[in-house]
mmCIF file of C-alpha atoms in Angstrom:
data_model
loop_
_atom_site.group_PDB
_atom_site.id
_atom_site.type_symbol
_atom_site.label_atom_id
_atom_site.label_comp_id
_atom_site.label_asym_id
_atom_site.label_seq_id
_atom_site.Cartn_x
_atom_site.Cartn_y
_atom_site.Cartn_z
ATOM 1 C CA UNK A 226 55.738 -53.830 -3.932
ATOM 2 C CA UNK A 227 59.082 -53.443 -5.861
ATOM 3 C CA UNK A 228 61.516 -56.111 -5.586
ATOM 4 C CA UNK A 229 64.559 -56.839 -4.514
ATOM 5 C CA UNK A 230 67.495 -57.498 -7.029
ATOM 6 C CA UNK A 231 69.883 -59.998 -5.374
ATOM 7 C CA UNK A 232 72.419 -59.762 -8.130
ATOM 8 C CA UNK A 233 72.911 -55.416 -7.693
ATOM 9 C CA UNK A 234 76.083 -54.569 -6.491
ATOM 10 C CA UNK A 235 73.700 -51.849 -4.220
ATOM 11 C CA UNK A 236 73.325 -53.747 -0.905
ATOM 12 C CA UNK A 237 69.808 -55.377 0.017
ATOM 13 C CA UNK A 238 69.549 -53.005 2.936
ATOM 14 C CA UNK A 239 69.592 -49.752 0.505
ATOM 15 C CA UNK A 240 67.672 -51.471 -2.171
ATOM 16 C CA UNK A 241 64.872 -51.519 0.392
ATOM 17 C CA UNK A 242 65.315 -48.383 2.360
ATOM 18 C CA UNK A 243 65.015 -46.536 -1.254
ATOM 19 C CA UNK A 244 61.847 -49.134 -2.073
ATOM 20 C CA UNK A 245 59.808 -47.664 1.114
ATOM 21 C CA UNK A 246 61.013 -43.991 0.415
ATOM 22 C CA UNK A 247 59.292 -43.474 -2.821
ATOM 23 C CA UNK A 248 56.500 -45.127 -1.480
ATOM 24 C CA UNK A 249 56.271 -42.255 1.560
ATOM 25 C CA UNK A 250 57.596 -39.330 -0.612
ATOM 26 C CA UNK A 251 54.985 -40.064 -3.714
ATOM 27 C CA UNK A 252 52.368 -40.254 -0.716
ATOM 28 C CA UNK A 253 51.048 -44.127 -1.576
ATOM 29 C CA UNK A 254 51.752 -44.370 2.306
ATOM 30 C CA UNK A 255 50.334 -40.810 3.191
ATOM 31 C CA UNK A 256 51.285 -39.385 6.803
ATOM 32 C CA UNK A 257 50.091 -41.342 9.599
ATOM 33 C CA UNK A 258 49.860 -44.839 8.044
ATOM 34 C CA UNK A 259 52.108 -47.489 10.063
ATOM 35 C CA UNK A 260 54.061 -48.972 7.382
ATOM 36 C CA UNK A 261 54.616 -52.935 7.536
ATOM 37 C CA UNK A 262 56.269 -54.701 10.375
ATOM 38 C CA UNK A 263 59.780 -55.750 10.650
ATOM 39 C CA UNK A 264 58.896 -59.334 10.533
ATOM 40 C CA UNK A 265 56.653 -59.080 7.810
ATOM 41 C CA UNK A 266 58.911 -56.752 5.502
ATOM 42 C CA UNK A 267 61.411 -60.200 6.238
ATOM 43 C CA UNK A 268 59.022 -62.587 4.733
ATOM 44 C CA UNK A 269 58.141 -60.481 1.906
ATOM 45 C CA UNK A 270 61.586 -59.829 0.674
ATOM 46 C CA UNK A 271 63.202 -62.717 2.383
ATOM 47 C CA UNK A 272 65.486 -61.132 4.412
ATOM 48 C CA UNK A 273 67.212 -60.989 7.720
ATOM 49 C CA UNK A 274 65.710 -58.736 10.574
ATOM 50 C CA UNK A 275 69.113 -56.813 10.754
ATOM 51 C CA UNK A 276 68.937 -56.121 7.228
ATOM 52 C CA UNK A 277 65.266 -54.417 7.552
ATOM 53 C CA UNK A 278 66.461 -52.651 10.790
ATOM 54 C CA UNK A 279 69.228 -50.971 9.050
ATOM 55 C CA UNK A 280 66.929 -49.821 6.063
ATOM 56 C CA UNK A 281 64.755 -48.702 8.662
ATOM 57 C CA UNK A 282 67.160 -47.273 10.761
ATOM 58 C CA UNK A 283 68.212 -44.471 7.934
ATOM 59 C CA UNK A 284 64.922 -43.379 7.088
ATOM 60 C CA UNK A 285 64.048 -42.621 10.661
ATOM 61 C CA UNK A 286 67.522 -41.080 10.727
ATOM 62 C CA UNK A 287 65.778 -39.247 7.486
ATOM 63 C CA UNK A 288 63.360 -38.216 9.595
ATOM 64 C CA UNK A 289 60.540 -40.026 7.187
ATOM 65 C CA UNK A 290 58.819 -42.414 10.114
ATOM 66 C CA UNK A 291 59.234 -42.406 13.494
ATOM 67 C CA UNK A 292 58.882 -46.188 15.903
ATOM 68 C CA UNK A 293 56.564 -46.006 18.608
ATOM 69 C CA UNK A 294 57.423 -48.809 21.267
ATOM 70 C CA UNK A 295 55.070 -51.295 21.091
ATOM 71 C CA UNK A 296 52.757 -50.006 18.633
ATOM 72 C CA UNK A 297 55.459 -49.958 15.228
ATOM 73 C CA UNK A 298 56.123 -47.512 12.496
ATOM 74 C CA UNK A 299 54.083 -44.507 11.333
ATOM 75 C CA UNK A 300 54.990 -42.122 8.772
ATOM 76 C CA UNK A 301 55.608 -38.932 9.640
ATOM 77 C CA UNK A 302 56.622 -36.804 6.433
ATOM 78 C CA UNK A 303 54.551 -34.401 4.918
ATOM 79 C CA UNK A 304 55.212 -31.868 2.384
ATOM 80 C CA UNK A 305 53.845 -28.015 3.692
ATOM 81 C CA UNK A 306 51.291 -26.505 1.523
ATOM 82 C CA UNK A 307 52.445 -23.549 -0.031
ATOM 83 C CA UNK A 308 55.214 -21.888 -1.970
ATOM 84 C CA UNK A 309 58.148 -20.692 0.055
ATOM 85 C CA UNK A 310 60.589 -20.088 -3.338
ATOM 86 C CA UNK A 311 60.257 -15.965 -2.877
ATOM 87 C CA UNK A 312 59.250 -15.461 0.719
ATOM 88 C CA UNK A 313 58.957 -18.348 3.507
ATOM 89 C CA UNK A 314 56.167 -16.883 5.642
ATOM 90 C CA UNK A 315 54.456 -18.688 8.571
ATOM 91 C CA UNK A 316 52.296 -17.202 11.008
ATOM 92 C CA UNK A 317 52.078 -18.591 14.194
ATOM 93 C CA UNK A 318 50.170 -22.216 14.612
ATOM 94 C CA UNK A 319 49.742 -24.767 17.346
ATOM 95 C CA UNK A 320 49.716 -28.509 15.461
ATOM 96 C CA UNK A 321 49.322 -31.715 17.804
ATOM 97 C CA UNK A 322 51.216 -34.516 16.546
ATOM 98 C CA UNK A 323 49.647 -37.675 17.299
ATOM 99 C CA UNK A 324 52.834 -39.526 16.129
ATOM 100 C CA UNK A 325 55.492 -37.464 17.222
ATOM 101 C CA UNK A 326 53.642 -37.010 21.066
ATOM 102 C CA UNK A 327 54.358 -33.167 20.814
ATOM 103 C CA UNK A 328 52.393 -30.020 19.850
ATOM 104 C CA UNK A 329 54.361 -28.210 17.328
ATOM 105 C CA UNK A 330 54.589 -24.720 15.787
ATOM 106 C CA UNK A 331 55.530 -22.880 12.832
ATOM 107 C CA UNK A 332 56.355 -19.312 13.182
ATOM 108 C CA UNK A 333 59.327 -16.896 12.449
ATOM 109 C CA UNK A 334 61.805 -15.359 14.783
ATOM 110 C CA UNK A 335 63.940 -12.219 13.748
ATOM 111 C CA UNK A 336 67.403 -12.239 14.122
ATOM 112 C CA UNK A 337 68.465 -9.068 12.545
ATOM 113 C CA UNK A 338 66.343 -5.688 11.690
ATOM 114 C CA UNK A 339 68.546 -2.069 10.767
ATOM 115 C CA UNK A 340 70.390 -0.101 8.190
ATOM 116 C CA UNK A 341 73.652 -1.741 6.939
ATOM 117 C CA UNK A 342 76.165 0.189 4.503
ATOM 118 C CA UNK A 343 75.561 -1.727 1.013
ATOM 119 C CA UNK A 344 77.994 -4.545 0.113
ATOM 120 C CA UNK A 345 79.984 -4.469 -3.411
ATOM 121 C CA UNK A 346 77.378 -6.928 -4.588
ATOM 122 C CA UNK A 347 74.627 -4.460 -3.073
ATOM 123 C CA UNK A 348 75.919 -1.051 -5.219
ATOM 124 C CA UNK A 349 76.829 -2.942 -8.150
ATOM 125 C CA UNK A 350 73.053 -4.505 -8.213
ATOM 126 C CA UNK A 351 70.659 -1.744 -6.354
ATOM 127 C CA UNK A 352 72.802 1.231 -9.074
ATOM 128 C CA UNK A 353 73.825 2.892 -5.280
ATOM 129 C CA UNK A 354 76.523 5.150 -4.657
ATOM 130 C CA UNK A 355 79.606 4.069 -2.105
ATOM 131 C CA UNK A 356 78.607 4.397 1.552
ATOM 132 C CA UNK A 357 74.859 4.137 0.894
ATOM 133 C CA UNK A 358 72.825 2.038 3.199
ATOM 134 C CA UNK A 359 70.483 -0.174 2.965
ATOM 135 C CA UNK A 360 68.049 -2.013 4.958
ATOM 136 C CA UNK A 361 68.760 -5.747 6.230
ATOM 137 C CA UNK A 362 66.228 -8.146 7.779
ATOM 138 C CA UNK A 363 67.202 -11.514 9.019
ATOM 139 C CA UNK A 364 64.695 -14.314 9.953
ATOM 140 C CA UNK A 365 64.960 -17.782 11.235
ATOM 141 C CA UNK A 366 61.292 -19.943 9.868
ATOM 142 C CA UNK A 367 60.561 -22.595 12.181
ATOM 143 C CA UNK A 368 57.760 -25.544 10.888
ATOM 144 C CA UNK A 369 57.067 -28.521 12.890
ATOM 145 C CA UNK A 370 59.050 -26.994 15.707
ATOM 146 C CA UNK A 371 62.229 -27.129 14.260
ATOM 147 C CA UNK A 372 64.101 -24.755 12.457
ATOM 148 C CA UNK A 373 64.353 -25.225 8.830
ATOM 149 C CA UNK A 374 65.204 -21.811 7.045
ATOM 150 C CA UNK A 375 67.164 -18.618 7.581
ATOM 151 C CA UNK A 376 65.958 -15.638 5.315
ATOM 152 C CA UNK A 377 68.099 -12.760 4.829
ATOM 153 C CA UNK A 378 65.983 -9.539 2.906
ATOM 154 C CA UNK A 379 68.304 -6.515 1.398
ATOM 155 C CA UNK A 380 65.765 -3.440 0.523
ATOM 156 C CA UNK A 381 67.188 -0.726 -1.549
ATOM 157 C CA UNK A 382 66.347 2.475 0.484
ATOM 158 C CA UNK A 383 63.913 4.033 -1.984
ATOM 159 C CA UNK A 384 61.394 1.024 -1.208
ATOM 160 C CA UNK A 385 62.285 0.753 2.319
ATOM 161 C CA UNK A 386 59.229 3.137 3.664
ATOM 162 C CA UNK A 387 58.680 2.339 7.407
ATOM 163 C CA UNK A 388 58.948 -1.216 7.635
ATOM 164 C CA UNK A 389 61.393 -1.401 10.660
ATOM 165 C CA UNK A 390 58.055 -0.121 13.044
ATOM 166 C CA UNK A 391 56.781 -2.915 11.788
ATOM 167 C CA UNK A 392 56.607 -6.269 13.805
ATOM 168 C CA UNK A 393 59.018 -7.604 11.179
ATOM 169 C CA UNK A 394 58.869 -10.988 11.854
ATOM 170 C CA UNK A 395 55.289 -11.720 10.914
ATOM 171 C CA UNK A 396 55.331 -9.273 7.777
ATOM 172 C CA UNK A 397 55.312 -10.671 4.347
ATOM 173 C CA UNK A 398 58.722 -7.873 2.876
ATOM 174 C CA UNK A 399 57.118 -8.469 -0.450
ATOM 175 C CA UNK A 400 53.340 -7.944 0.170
ATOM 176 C CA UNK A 401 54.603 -4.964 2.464
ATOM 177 C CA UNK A 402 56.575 -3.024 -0.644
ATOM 178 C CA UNK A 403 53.687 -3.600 -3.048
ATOM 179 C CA UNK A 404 51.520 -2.432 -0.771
ATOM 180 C CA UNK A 405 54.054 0.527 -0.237
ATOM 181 C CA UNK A 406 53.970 1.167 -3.529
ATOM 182 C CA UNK A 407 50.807 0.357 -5.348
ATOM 183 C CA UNK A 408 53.009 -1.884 -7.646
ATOM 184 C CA UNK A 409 53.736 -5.221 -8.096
ATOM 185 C CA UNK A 410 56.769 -7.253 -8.336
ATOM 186 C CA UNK A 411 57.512 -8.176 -12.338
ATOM 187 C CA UNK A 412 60.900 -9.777 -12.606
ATOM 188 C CA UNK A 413 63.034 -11.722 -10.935
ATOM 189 C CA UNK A 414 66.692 -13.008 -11.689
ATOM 190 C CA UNK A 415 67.309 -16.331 -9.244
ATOM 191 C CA UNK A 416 70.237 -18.556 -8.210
ATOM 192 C CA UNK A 417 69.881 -21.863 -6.640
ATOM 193 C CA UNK A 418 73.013 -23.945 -5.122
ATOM 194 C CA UNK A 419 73.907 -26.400 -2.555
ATOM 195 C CA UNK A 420 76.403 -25.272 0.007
ATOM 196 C CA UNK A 421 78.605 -26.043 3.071
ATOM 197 C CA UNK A 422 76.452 -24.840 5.891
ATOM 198 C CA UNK A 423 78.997 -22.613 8.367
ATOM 199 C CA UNK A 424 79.233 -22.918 11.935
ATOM 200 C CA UNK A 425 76.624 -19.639 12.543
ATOM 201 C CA UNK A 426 74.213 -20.737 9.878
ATOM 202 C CA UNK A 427 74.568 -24.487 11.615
ATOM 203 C CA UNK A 428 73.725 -23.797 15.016
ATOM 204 C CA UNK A 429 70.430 -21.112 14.145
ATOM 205 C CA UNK A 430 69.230 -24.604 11.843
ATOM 206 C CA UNK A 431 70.542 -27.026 14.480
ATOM 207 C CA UNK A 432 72.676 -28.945 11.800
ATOM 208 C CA UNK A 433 75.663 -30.047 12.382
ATOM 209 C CA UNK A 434 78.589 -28.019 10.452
ATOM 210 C CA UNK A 435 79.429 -28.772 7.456
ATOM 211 C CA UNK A 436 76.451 -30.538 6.310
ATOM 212 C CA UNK A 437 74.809 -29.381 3.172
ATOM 213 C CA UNK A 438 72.041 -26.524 2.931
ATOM 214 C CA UNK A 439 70.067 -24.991 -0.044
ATOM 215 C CA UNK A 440 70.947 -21.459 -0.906
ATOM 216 C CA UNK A 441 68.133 -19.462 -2.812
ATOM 217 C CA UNK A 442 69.475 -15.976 -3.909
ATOM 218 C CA UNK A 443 67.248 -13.749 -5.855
ATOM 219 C CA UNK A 444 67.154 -10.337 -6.964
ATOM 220 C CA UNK A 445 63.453 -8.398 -7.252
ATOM 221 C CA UNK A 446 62.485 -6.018 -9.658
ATOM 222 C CA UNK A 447 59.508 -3.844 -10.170
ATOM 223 C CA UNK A 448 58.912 -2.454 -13.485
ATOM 224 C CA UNK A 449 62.737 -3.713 -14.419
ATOM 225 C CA UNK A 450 64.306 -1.504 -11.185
ATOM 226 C CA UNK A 451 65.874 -3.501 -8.865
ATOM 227 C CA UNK A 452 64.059 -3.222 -5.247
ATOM 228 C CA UNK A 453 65.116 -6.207 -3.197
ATOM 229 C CA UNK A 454 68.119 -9.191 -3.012
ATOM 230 C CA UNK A 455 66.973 -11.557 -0.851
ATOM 231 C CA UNK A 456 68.551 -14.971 0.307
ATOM 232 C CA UNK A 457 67.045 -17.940 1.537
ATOM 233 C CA UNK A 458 69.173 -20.960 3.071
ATOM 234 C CA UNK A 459 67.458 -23.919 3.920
ATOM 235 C CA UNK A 460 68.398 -27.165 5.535
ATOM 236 C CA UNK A 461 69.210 -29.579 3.322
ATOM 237 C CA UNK A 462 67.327 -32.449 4.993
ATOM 238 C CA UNK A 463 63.994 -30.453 4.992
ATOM 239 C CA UNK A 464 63.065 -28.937 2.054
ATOM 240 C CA UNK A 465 62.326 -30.494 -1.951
ATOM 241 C CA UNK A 466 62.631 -28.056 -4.788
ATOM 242 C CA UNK A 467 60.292 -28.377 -8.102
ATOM 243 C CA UNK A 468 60.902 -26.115 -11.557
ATOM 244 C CA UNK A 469 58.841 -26.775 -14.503
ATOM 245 C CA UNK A 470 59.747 -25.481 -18.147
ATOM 246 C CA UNK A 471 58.726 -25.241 -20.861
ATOM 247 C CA UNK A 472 60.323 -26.003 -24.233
ATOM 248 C CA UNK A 473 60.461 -24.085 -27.532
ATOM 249 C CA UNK A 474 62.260 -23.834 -30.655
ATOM 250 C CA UNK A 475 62.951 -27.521 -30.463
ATOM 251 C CA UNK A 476 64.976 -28.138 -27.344
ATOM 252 C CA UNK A 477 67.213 -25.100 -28.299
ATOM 253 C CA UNK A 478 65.826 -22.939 -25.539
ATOM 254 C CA UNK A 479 63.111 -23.252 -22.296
ATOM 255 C CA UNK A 480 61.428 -21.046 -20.184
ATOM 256 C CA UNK A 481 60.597 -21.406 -16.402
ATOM 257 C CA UNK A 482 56.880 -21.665 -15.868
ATOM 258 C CA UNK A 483 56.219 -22.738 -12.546
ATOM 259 C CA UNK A 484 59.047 -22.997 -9.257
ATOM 260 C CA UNK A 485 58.391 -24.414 -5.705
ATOM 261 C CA UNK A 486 60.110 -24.673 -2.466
ATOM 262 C CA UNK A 487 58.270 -27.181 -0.037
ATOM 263 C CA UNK A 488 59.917 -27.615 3.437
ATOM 264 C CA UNK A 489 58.676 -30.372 6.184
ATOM 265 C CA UNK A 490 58.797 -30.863 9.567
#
């Protein structure tokens, strides 16, 4: 294991919270393993058992292991197979947790289906005249029981078809309009921030105000028309992004090649 640097102006305490959490978020102690105890973390880096509580104390906080009285500490992050950049999608699934003592689920729940008149943003991006509608659906993605994503889709009306009879929250939008169509999506023009969650957007994630969130905006084309803006917030505690690029002309330019949203419970 890493070691300690007494002389760092970072304090012991962070030195070895950050120690264990690369060890649990590269996976060398995979889901489920009970990580070393207190009193043997204090003879290995010769430290005082408040010190390794505190370290401790912040990545349960992080949500990375949980304490199970009399038993110790067992790591409970795992990344969630699949990408969830475009489209978080879950369909509904029972888990048991051994180390969490619950049975979780991940699903969807819709918070908002209908025709909305189209924003500024909305005409300016879809080519639509003043006063035209278009179609907003809102969904809150739940993993591991706990809410971790609110989606928000905007269709332009040409692509909409009949997708409000549908039972929205289990439908994949983009699946649905190339099915629709018989075409598939072919470009796509994203944003990626960190933001202020709001007091709304808070309470559907059960965050605290204020604390910070991922906001994924993109804008869909087929064939170079625009068909679909669609925003994805996610808490900022639960989710890891991943781009990969590629370089050419020297380091002049690069080119996205591969993006990745994974989200955990």
């Amino acid at each position: 294991m890493e070691k300690l640097i007494a002389s760092s102006p970072i304090p012991l305490y962070y030195q070895l919270r950050e120690i264990v959490r690369n060890k649990i978020l590269a996976e060398e102690w995979p889901y489920g393993m009970e990580i070393p105890s207190e009193l043997k973390l204090c003879e290995e880096f010769n430290l005082c058992r408040a010190t390794i509580k505190q370290a401790l104390d912040g990545l349960v906080n992080e949500g990375l292991i949980v304490r199970k009285k009399g038993k110790g500490s067992f790591v409970v992050y795992r990344k969630m197979a699949g990408n969830f950049l475009l489209e978080p999608q879950f369909s509904l699934r029972h888990t048991q947790d051994a180390y969490r003592d619950y049975t979780y689920q991940n699903y969807a729940e819709l918070l908002f289906a209908d025709f909305i008149e189209a924003s500024a943003y909305l005409i300016k991006s879809f080519q639509l005249a003043p006063g035209e509608k278009v179609c907003k659906i809102m969904r809150k993605h739940i993993v591991g029981g706990q809410p971790v994503a609110i989606s928000t889709n905007y269709i332009h009306p040409q692509w909409t078809g009949d997708i409000l009879s549908e039972d929205i929250k289990d439908v994949s939008i983009y699946k649905y309009i190339e099915n629709l169509s018989g075409k598939s999506f072919t470009d796509y023009k994203m944003n990626v921030q960190s933001v202020l969650l709001d007091d709304y957007e808070a309470g559907e994630l059960g965050f605290p105000p204020g604390k910070a969130g991922l906001d994924v905006a993109c804008l869909s084309f087929i064939d170079k028309e625009p068909v679909m803006f669609v925003r994805q917030l996610y808490r900022g505690d639960k989710c890891d992004i991943r781009l990969d690029f590629s370089a050419f002309d020297g380091l002049q330019k690069m080119e996205a090649i591969g993006a990745e949203i994974k989200v955990r419970p």
